[in-house]
Each structure stands twice: as structure tokens, then as C-alpha cells.
mmCIF file of C-alpha atoms in Angstrom:
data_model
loop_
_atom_site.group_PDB
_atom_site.id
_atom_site.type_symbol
_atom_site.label_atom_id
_atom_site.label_comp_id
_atom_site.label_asym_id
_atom_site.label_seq_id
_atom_site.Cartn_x
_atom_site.Cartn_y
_atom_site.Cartn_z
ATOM 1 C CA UNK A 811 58.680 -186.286 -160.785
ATOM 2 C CA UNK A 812 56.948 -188.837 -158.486
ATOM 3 C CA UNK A 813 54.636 -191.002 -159.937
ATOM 4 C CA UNK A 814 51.261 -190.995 -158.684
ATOM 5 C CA UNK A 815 49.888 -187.444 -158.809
ATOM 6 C CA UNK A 816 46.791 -188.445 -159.958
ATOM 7 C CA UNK A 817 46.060 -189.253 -156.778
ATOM 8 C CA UNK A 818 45.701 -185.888 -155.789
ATOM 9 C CA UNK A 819 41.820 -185.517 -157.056
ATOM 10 C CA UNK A 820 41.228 -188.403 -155.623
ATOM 11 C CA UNK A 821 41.989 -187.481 -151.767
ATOM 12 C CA UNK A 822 40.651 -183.543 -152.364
ATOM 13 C CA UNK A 823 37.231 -185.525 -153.697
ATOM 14 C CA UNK A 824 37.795 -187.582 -150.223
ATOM 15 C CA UNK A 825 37.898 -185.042 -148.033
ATOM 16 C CA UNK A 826 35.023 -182.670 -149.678
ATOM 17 C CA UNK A 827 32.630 -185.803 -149.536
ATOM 18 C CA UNK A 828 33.594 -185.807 -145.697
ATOM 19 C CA UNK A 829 33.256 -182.141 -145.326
ATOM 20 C CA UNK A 830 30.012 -181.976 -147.838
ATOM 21 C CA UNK A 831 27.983 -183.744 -144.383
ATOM 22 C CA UNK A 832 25.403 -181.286 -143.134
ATOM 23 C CA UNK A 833 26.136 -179.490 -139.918
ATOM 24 C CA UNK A 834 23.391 -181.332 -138.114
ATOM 25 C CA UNK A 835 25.443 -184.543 -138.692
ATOM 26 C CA UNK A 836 27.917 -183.712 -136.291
ATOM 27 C CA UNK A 837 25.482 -184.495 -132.908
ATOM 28 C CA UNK A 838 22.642 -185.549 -134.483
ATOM 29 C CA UNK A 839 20.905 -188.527 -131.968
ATOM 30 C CA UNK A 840 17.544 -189.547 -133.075
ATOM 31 C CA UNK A 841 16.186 -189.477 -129.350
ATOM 32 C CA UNK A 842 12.500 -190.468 -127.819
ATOM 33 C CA UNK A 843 11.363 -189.718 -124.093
ATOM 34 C CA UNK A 844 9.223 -191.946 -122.165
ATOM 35 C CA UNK A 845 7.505 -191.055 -119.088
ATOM 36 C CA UNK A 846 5.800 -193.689 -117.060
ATOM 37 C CA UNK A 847 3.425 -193.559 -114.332
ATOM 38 C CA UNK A 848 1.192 -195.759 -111.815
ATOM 39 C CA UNK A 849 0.964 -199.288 -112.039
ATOM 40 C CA UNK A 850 -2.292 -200.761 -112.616
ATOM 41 C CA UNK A 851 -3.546 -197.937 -114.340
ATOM 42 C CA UNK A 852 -0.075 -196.468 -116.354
ATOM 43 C CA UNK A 853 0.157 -193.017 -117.784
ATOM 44 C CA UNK A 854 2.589 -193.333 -120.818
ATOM 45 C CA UNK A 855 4.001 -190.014 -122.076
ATOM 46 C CA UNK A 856 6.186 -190.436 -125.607
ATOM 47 C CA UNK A 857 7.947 -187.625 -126.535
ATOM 48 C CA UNK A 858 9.276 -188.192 -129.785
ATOM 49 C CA UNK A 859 10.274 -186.352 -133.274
ATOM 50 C CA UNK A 860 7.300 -185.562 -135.510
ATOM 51 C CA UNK A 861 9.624 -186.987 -138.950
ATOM 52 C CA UNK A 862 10.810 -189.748 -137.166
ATOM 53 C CA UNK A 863 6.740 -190.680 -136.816
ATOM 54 C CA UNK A 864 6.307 -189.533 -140.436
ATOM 55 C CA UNK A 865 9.233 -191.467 -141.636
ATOM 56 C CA UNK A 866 7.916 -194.533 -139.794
ATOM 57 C CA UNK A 867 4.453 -193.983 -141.024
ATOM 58 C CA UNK A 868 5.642 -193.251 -144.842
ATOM 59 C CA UNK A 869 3.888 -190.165 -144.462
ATOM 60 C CA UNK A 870 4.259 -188.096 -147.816
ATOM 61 C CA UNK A 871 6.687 -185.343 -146.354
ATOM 62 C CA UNK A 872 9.033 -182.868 -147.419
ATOM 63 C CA UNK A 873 11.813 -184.494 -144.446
ATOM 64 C CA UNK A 874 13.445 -180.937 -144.814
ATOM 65 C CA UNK A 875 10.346 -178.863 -143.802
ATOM 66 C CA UNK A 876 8.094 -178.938 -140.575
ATOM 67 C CA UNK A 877 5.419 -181.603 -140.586
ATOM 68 C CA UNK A 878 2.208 -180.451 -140.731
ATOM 69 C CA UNK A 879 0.241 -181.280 -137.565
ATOM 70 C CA UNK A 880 -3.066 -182.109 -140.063
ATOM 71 C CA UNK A 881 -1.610 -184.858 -141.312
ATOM 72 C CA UNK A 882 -0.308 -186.430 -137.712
ATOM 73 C CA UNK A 883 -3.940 -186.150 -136.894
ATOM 74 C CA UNK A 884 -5.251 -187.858 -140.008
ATOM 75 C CA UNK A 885 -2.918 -190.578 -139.297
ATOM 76 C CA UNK A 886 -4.332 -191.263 -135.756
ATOM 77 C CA UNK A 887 -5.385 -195.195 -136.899
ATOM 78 C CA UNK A 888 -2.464 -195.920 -138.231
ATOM 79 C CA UNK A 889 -0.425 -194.205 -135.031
ATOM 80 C CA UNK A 890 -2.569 -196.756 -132.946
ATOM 81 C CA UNK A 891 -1.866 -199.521 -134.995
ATOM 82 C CA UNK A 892 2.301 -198.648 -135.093
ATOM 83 C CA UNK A 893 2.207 -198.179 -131.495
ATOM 84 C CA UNK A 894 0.544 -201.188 -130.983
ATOM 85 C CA UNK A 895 2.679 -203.311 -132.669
ATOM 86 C CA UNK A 896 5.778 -201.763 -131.348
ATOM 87 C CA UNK A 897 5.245 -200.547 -127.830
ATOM 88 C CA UNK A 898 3.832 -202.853 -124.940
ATOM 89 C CA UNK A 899 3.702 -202.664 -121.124
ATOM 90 C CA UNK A 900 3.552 -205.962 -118.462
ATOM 91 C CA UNK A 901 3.084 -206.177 -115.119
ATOM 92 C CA UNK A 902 4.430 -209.606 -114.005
ATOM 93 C CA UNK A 903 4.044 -212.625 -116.692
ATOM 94 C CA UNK A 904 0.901 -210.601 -118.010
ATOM 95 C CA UNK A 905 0.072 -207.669 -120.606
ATOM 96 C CA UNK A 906 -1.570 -204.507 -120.483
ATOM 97 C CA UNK A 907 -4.162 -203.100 -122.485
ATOM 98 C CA UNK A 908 -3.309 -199.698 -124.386
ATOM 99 C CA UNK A 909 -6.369 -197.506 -124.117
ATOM 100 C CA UNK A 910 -7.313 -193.833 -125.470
ATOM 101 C CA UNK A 911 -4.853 -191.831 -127.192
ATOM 102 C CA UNK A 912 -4.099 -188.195 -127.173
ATOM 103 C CA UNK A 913 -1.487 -186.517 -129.422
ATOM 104 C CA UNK A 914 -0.187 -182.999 -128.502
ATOM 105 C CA UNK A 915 2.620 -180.572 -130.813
ATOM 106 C CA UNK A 916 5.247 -179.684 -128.497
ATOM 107 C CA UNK A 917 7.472 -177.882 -130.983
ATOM 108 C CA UNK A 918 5.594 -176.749 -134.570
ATOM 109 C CA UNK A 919 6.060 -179.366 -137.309
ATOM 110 C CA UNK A 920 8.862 -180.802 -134.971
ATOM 111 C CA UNK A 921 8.130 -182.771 -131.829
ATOM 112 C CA UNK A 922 5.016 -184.675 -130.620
ATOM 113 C CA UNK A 923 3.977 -185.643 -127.067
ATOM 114 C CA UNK A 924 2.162 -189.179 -127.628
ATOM 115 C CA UNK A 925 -0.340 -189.692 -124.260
ATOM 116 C CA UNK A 926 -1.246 -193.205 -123.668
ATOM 117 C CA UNK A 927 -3.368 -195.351 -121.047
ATOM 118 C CA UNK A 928 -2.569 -198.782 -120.410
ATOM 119 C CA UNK A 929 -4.475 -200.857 -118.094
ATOM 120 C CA UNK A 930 -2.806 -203.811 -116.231
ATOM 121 C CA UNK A 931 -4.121 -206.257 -114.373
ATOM 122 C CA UNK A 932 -3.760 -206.058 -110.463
ATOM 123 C CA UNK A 933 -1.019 -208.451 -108.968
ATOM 124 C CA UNK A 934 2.346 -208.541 -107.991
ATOM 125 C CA UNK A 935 5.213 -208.287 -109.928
ATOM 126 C CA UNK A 936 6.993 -205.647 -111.599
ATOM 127 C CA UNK A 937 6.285 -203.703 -114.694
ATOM 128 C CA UNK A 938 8.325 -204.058 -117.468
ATOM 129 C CA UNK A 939 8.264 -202.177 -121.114
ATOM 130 C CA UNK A 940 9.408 -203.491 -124.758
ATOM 131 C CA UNK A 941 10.408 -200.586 -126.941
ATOM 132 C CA UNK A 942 10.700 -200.900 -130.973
ATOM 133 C CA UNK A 943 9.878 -197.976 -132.293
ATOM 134 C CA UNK A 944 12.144 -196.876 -135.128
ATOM 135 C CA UNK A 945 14.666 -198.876 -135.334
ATOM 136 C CA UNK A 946 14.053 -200.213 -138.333
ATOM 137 C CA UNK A 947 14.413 -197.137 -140.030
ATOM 138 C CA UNK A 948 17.403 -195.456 -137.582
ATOM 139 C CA UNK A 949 19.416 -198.381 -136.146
ATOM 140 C CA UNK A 950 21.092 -195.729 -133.528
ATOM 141 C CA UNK A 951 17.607 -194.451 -132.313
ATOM 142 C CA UNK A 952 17.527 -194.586 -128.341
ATOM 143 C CA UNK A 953 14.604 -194.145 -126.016
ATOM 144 C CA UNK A 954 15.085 -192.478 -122.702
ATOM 145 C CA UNK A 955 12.704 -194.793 -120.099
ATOM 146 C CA UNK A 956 11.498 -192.184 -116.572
ATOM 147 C CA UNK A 957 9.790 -194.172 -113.708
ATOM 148 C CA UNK A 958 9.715 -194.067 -110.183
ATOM 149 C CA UNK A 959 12.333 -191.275 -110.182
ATOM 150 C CA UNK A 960 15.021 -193.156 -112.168
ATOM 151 C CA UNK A 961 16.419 -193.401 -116.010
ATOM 152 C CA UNK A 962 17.361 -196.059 -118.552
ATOM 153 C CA UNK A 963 18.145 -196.609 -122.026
ATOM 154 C CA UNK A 964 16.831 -198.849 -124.509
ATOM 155 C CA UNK A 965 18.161 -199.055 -128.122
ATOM 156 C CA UNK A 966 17.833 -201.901 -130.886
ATOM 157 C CA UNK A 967 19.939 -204.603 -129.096
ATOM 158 C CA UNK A 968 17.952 -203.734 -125.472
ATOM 159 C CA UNK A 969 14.289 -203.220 -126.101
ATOM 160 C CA UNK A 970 12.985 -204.281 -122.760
ATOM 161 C CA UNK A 971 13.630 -202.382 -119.350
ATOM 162 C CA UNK A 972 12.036 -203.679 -115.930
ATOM 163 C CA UNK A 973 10.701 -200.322 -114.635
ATOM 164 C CA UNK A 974 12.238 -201.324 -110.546
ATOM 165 C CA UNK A 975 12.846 -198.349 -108.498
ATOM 166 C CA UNK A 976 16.556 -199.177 -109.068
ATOM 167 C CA UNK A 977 17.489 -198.145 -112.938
ATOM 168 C CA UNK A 978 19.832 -200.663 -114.401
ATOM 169 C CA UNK A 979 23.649 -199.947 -115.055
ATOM 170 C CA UNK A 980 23.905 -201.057 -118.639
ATOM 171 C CA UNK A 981 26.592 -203.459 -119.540
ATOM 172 C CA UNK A 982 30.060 -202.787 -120.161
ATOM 173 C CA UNK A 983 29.809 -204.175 -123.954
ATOM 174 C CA UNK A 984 26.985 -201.264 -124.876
ATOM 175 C CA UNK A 985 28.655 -198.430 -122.999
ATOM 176 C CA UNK A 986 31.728 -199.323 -125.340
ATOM 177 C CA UNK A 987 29.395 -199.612 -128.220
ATOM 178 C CA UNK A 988 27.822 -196.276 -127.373
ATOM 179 C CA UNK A 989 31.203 -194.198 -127.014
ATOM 180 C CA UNK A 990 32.216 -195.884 -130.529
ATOM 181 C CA UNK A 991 29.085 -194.502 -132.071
ATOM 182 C CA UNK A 992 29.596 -191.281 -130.609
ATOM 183 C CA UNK A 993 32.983 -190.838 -132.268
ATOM 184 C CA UNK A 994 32.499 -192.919 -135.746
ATOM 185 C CA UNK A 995 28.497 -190.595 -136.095
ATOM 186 C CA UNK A 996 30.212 -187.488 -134.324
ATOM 187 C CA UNK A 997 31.867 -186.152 -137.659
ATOM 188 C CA UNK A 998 33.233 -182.725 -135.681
ATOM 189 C CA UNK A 999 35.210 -185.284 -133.198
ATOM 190 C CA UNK A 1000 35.984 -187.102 -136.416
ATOM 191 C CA UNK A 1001 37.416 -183.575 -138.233
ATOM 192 C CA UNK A 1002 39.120 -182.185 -135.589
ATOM 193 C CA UNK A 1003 41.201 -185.385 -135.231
ATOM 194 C CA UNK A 1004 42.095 -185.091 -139.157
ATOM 195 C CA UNK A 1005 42.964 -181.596 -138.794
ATOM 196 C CA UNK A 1006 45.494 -182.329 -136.776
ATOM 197 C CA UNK A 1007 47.072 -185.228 -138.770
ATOM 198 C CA UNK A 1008 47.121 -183.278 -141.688
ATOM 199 C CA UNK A 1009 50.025 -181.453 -141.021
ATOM 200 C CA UNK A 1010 52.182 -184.172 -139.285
ATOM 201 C CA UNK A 1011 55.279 -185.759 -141.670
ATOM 202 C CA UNK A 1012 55.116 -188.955 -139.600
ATOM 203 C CA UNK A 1013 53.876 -191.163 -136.834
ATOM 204 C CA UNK A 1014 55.813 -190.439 -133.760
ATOM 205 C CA UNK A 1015 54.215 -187.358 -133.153
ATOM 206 C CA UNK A 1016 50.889 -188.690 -133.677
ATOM 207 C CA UNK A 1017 51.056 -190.976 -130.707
ATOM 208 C CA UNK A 1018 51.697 -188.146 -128.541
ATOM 209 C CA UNK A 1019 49.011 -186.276 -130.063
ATOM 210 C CA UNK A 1020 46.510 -188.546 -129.501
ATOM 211 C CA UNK A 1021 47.939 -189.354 -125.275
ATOM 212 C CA UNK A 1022 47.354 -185.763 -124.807
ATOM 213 C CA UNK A 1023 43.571 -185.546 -126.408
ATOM 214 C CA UNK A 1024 43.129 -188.588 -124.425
ATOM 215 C CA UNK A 1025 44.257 -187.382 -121.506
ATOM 216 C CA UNK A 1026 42.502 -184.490 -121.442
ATOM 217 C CA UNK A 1027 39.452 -185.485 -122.448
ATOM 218 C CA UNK A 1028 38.717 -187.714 -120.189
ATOM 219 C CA UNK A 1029 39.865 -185.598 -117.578
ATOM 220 C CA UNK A 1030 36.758 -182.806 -118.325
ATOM 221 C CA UNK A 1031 34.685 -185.983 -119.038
ATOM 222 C CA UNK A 1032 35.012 -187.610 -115.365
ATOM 223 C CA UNK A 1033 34.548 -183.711 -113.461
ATOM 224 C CA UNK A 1034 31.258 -182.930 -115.602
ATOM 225 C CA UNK A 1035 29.718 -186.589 -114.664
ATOM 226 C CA UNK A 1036 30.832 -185.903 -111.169
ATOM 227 C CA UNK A 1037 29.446 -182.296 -111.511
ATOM 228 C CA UNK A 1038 32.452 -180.420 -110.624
ATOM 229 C CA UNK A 1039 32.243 -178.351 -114.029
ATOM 230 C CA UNK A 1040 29.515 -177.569 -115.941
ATOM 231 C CA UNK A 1041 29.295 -175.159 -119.032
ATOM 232 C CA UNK A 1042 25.914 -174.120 -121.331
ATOM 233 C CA UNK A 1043 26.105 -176.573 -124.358
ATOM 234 C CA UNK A 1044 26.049 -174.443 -126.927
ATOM 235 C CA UNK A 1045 29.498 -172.266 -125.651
ATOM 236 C CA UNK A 1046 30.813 -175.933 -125.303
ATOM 237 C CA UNK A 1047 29.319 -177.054 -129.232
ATOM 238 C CA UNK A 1048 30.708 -173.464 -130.388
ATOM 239 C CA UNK A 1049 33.845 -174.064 -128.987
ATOM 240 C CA UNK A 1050 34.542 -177.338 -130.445
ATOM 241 C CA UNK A 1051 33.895 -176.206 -134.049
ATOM 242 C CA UNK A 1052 36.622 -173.204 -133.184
ATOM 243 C CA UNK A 1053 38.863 -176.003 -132.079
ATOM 244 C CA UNK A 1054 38.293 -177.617 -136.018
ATOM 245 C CA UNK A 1055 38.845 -173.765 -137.404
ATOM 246 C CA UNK A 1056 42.009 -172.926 -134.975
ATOM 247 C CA UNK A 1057 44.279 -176.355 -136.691
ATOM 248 C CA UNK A 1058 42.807 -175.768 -139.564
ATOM 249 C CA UNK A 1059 44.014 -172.161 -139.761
ATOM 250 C CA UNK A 1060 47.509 -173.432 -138.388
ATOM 251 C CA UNK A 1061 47.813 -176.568 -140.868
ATOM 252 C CA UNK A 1062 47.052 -173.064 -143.716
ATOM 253 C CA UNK A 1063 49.991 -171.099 -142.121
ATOM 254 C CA UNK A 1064 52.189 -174.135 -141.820
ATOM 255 C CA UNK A 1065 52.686 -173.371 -138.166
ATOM 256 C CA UNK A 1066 52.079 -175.426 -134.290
ATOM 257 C CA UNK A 1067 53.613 -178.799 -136.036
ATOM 258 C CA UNK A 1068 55.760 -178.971 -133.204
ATOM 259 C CA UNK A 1069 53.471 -178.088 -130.423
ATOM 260 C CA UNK A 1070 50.069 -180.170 -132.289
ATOM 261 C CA UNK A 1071 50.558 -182.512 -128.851
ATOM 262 C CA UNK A 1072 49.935 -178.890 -126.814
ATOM 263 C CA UNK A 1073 47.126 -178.311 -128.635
ATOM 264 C CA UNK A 1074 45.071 -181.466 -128.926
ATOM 265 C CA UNK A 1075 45.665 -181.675 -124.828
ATOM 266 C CA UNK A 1076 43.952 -177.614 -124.369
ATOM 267 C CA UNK A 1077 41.331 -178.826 -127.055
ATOM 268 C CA UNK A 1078 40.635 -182.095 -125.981
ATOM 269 C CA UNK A 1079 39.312 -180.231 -122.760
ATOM 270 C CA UNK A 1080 36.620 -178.453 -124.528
ATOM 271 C CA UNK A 1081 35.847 -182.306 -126.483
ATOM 272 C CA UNK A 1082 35.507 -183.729 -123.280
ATOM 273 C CA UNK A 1083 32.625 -182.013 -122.006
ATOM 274 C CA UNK A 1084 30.982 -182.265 -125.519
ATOM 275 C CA UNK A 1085 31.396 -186.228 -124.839
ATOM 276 C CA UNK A 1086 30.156 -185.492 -121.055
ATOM 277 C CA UNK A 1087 26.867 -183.722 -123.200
ATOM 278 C CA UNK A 1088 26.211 -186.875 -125.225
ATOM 279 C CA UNK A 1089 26.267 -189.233 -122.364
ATOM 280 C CA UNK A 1090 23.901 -187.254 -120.253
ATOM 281 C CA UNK A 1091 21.391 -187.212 -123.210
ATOM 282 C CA UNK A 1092 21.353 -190.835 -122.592
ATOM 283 C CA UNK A 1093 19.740 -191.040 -119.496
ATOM 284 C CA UNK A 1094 22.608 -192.654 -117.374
ATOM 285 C CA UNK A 1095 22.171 -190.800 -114.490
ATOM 286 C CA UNK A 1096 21.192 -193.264 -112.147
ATOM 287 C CA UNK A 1097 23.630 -195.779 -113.295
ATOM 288 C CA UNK A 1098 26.729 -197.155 -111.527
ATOM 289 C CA UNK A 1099 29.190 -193.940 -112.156
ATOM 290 C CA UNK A 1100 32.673 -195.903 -112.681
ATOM 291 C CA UNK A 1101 31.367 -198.331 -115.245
ATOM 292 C CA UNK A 1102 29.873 -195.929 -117.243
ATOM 293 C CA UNK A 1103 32.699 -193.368 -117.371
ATOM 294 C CA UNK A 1104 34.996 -196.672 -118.226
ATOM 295 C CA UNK A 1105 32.673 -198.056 -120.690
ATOM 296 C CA UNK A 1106 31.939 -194.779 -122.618
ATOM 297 C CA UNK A 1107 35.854 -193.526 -122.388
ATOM 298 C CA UNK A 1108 37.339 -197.433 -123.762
ATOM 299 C CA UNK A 1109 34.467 -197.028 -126.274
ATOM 300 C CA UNK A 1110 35.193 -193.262 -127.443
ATOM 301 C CA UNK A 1111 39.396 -194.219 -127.680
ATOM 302 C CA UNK A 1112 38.278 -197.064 -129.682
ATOM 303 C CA UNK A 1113 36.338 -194.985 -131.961
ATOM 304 C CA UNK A 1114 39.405 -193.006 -132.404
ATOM 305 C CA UNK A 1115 41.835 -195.754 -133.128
ATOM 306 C CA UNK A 1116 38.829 -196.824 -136.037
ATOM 307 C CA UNK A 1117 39.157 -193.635 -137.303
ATOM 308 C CA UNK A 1118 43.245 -192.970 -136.964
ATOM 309 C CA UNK A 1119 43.893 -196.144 -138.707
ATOM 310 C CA UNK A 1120 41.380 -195.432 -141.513
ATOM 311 C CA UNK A 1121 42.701 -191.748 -141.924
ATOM 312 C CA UNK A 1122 47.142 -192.333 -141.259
ATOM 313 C CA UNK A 1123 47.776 -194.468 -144.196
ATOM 314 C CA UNK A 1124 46.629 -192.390 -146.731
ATOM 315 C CA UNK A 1125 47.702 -189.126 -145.029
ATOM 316 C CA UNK A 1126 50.942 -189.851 -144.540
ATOM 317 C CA UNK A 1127 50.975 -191.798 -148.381
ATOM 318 C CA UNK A 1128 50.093 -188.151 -149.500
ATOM 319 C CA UNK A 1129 52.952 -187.180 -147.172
ATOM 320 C CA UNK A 1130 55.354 -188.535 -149.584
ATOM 321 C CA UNK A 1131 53.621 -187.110 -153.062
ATOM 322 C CA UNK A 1132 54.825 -183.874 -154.792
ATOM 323 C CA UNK A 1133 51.468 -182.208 -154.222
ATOM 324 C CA UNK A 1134 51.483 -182.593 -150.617
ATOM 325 C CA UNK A 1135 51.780 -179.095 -149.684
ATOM 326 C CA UNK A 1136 48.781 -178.296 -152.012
ATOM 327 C CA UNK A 1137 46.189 -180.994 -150.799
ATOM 328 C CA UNK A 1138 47.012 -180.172 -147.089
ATOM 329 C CA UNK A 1139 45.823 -176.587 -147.824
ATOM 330 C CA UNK A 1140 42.895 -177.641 -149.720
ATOM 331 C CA UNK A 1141 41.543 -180.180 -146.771
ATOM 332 C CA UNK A 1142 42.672 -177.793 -144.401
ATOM 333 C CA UNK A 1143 40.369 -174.921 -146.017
ATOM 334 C CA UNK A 1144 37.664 -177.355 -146.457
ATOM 335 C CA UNK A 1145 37.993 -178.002 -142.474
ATOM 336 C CA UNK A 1146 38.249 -174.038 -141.660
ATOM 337 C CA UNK A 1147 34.901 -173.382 -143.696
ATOM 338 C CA UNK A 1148 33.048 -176.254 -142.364
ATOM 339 C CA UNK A 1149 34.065 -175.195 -138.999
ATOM 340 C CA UNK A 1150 33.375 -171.712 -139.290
ATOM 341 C CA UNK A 1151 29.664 -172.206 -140.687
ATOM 342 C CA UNK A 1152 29.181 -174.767 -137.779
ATOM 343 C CA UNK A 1153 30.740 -172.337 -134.831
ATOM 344 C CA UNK A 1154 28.080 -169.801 -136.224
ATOM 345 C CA UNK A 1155 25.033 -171.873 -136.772
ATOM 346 C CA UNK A 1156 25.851 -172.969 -132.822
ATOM 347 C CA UNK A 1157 26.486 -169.871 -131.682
ATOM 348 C CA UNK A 1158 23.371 -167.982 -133.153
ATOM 349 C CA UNK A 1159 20.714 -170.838 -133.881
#
């Protein structure tokens, strides 16, 4: 027999520590709103999550239940003093002072709405905010920035926006850095790719596999930004974990091998407007349209290349082994129950 079967446990414990990830994982974006308004006298409203705050804070909470709103409250001092450390406003060359605070639940034990004055001193020049909240303990937390009608991000590597009635088009470098996140963090994107390798004996298909999800993708991805299709979220989030559970159930009845390219290109329609979701959540409206669609789509094929060259060589070393057959059913029916319990937590949550 060939040599090497005890490689077999080692890729089934592989795959169920992929598909162990909770189903939260798969679009989870730690995500804080900021409103601001007026100038010499500005009205900041923070919308952010209440564990993110208790995380921060070292709060003694059970990070799987609600927080309890009593003990935001008896943190109000220390809230002050984290704020004022780690958010600031500036009109011109000079700062503004922060001022009273008012702290309201927006969902229970979930989200808090953080109301802040700051007073600037009267001049010209425009107002600018420096945002560090968090990123110590979530390197991929992003703040949405509203003012004066228009939208930008800010994230650990850009922590200061100029609040100018035109929003800034981020650069091409963290659009690509931001589609690469999406795909590497997005572990349904990540899945649904696998599934589809799993039951391909060698390269050459792949490539055509991957043109078509490409393709097609970025196809849905370009008409949503536009907004020439739109679809509710969770259909789309529903959909994409049936995409996972269709392959899945194909790799389990050994059948579609020779049509995977087919599929991937019909799927990768239904992935594209779950990319189109995640970029909207990023407040990217009012940038320039063609460098964020490039950006974003260069990152998001990179992310895929990352993960295709992690996943091929050991799939198609496991192509060669006796148990082949055996370990593609056993990923496979890891990937169908994953998928199934994620279609129906989307579909009824």
C-alpha cells in the first residue's frame, strides 16, 4: 500500500479545526460609527459595540452574554479617560476641548451610542479627527467617519481624516489590503473555495475554476456599487452558505467534477454581492467609484491566490494517498454541516 496514511488524521484534524470556527466568524467586522456635527461647537455621536468598550476597558464580562448597562455606567470615569486618550478633534493647527458626556443603549447589552461635545476654538481651517479606539485589542477594527454629508474610513494604519466636504478616496494600497482581509477573515468565501478543490484530481481544472468565480464575481460586484442590482442581505448571506452545502453535497455524491468551472461562475454571482455588502459597510460611498472597485477586486483575487496556494498542495498530496476517497467525504460533510447550520442561523436569526 502507499506509504503515508497516517496522514489521513492529520488533514481530517485540519479541516475540523477550520470548520470548528463559529458561524459569526464568517462576516464578523468589528465596526464603530461616528457622526460629526458643527464646527466650533462639534456634536460627536460614537456608535460602537458595548464588548468592544468592555474589552477595552477590561471590564469583568462574560464576552458571550449581553453586557450589563450598570456596569457601562459605573465605568463613566474611566470611559472619559479612554476616550480622551484615544479620540481628539482639531480645527486648524489647534485642539478641541471634549466636554459633557452622555451614554445611551441602543441595542440591550449590545451597542452603545457615546454623545460627546467638543469645543474648538473659532478660526479658519478645517477640522480634522484622530481615531484609536480599539485597535490595540482588534487590529481589523474600522470606524465609519459622517460629516457634512460625506463618509470615510479610518482603521489602524489611517487614524486621522480631515472632515472637508469632499470625503477622501482611500489609496489603492488599503483598498487591496481591505479586499485581502475580507477573503483571508471571510472563512465562508474561504470554504466555499475548498469545497470546490476537494473534488478536483489536478490543477488544470482549477484555473478555470477560479476564471469563472472571478469572473462572475466581479461582475455582481461592479452592478451592486453602481446600483443596478440590489438584494436584502440576509437572502444574499443565506445563499452563500447554500452555495458551501450545494459542492459539498456534490463532492459526497462524487458528481459536477466536470462542470465545478459552471458552478463556481453561477455561485460566484451570489459571492459577489456578499463582497458588494462588505464594501458598503465601509463607508466608501463617496469615494472615487473605479479605484475602489479595482482596489477591493485586485485585493479580494489576491486573497484567493493566499488561500489556493495554502490549500492545493496538500489537497492534491491527499489526491495521490489510498484514503483519498474517504477524507474527501469527511471534509466534504464537515463543509455540508457547517453550511447548513450557517444557511439557517441567516435565514431565521
Amino acid at each position: 500500500m502507499v506509504k503515508g496514511g497516517a496522514g489521513f488524521p492529520a488533514l481530517a484534524f485540519l479541516f475540523f479545526l477550520v470548520l470548528s470556527a463559529p458561524p459569526a466568524w464568517a462576516h464578523k467586522t468589528s465596526l464603530a460609527h461616528l457622526a460629526v456635527e458643527g464646527r466650533e461647537r462639534a456634536a460627536v455621536s460614537l456608535s460602537l459595540s458595548a464588548h468592544d468598550l468592555a474589552a477595552a476597558l477590561g471590564l469583568a464580562v462574560d464576552p458571550a452574554a449581553p453586557v450589563p448597562f450598570a456596569e457601562i455606567e459605573g465605568s463613566r470615569q474611566r470611559i472619559e479617560e479612554y476616550l480622551d486618550a484615544r479620540l481628539a478633534l482639531r480645527l486648524g493647527e489647534r485642539p478641541c476641548l471634549p466636554g459633557d458626556m452622555r451614554i445611551e443603549e441602543l441595542r440591550k447589552g449590545e451597542e452603545l451610542r457615546i454623545h460627546r461635545l467638543f469645543a474648538c476654538p473659532p478660526g479658519a481651517g478645517s477640522l480634522a479627527i484622530s481615531y484609536r479606539l480599539f485597535f490595540d485589542i482588534d487590529a481589523g477594527h474600522r470606524a465609519i467617519v459622517e460629516a457634512g454629508g460625506r463618509q470615510t474610513v479610518l482603521d489602524r494604519d489611517f487614524t486621522t481624516a480631515r472632515l472637508t466636504a469632499e470625503a477622501p478616496t482611500p489609496g489603492l494600497a488599503r483598498l487591496v489590503l481591505l479586499g485581502v482581509e475580507h477573503i483571508l477573515f471571510g472563512i465562508d468565501h474561504v470554504l466555499f473555495l475548498i469545497a470546490l478543490m476537494l473534488g478536483l484530481p489536478r490543477a488544470g481544472p482549477a484555473v478555470a475554476m477560479v476564471s469563472a468565480f472571478t469572473v462572475a464575481h466581479s461582475a455582481t460586484l461592479a452592478l451592486a456599487w453602481y446600483g443596478l442590482l440590489a438584494l436584502p442581505s440576509r437572502l444574499v448571506e443565506t445563499a452563500i452558505a447554500l452555495s458551501i452545502a450545494y459542492v459539498a453535497a456534490e463532492n459526497l455524491m462524487g458528481r459536477g467534477i466536470e462542470r465545478r468551472w459552471l458552478i463556481a461562475g453561477l455561485f460566484g454571482l451570489v459571492h459577489g454581492l456578499g463582497f458588494y455588502g462588505a464594501l458598503a459597510g465601509l463607508g466608501l460611498a463617496g469615494a472615487d467609484a473605479a479605484t475602489v472597485l479595482l482596489g477591493f477586486n485586485l485585493g479580494v483575487e489576491l486573497g484567493q491566490l493566499i488561500v489556493l496556494g495554502a490549500a492545493a498542495p496538500l489537497l492534491w498530496w491527499a489526491a495521490r494517498r489510498s484514503w483519498r476517497q474517504a477524507g474527501v467525504r469527511l471534509a466534504s460533510a464537515a463543509c455540508l454541516s457547517v453550511a447548513l447550520w450557517w444557511a439557517a442561523e441567516r435565514a431565521f436569526a
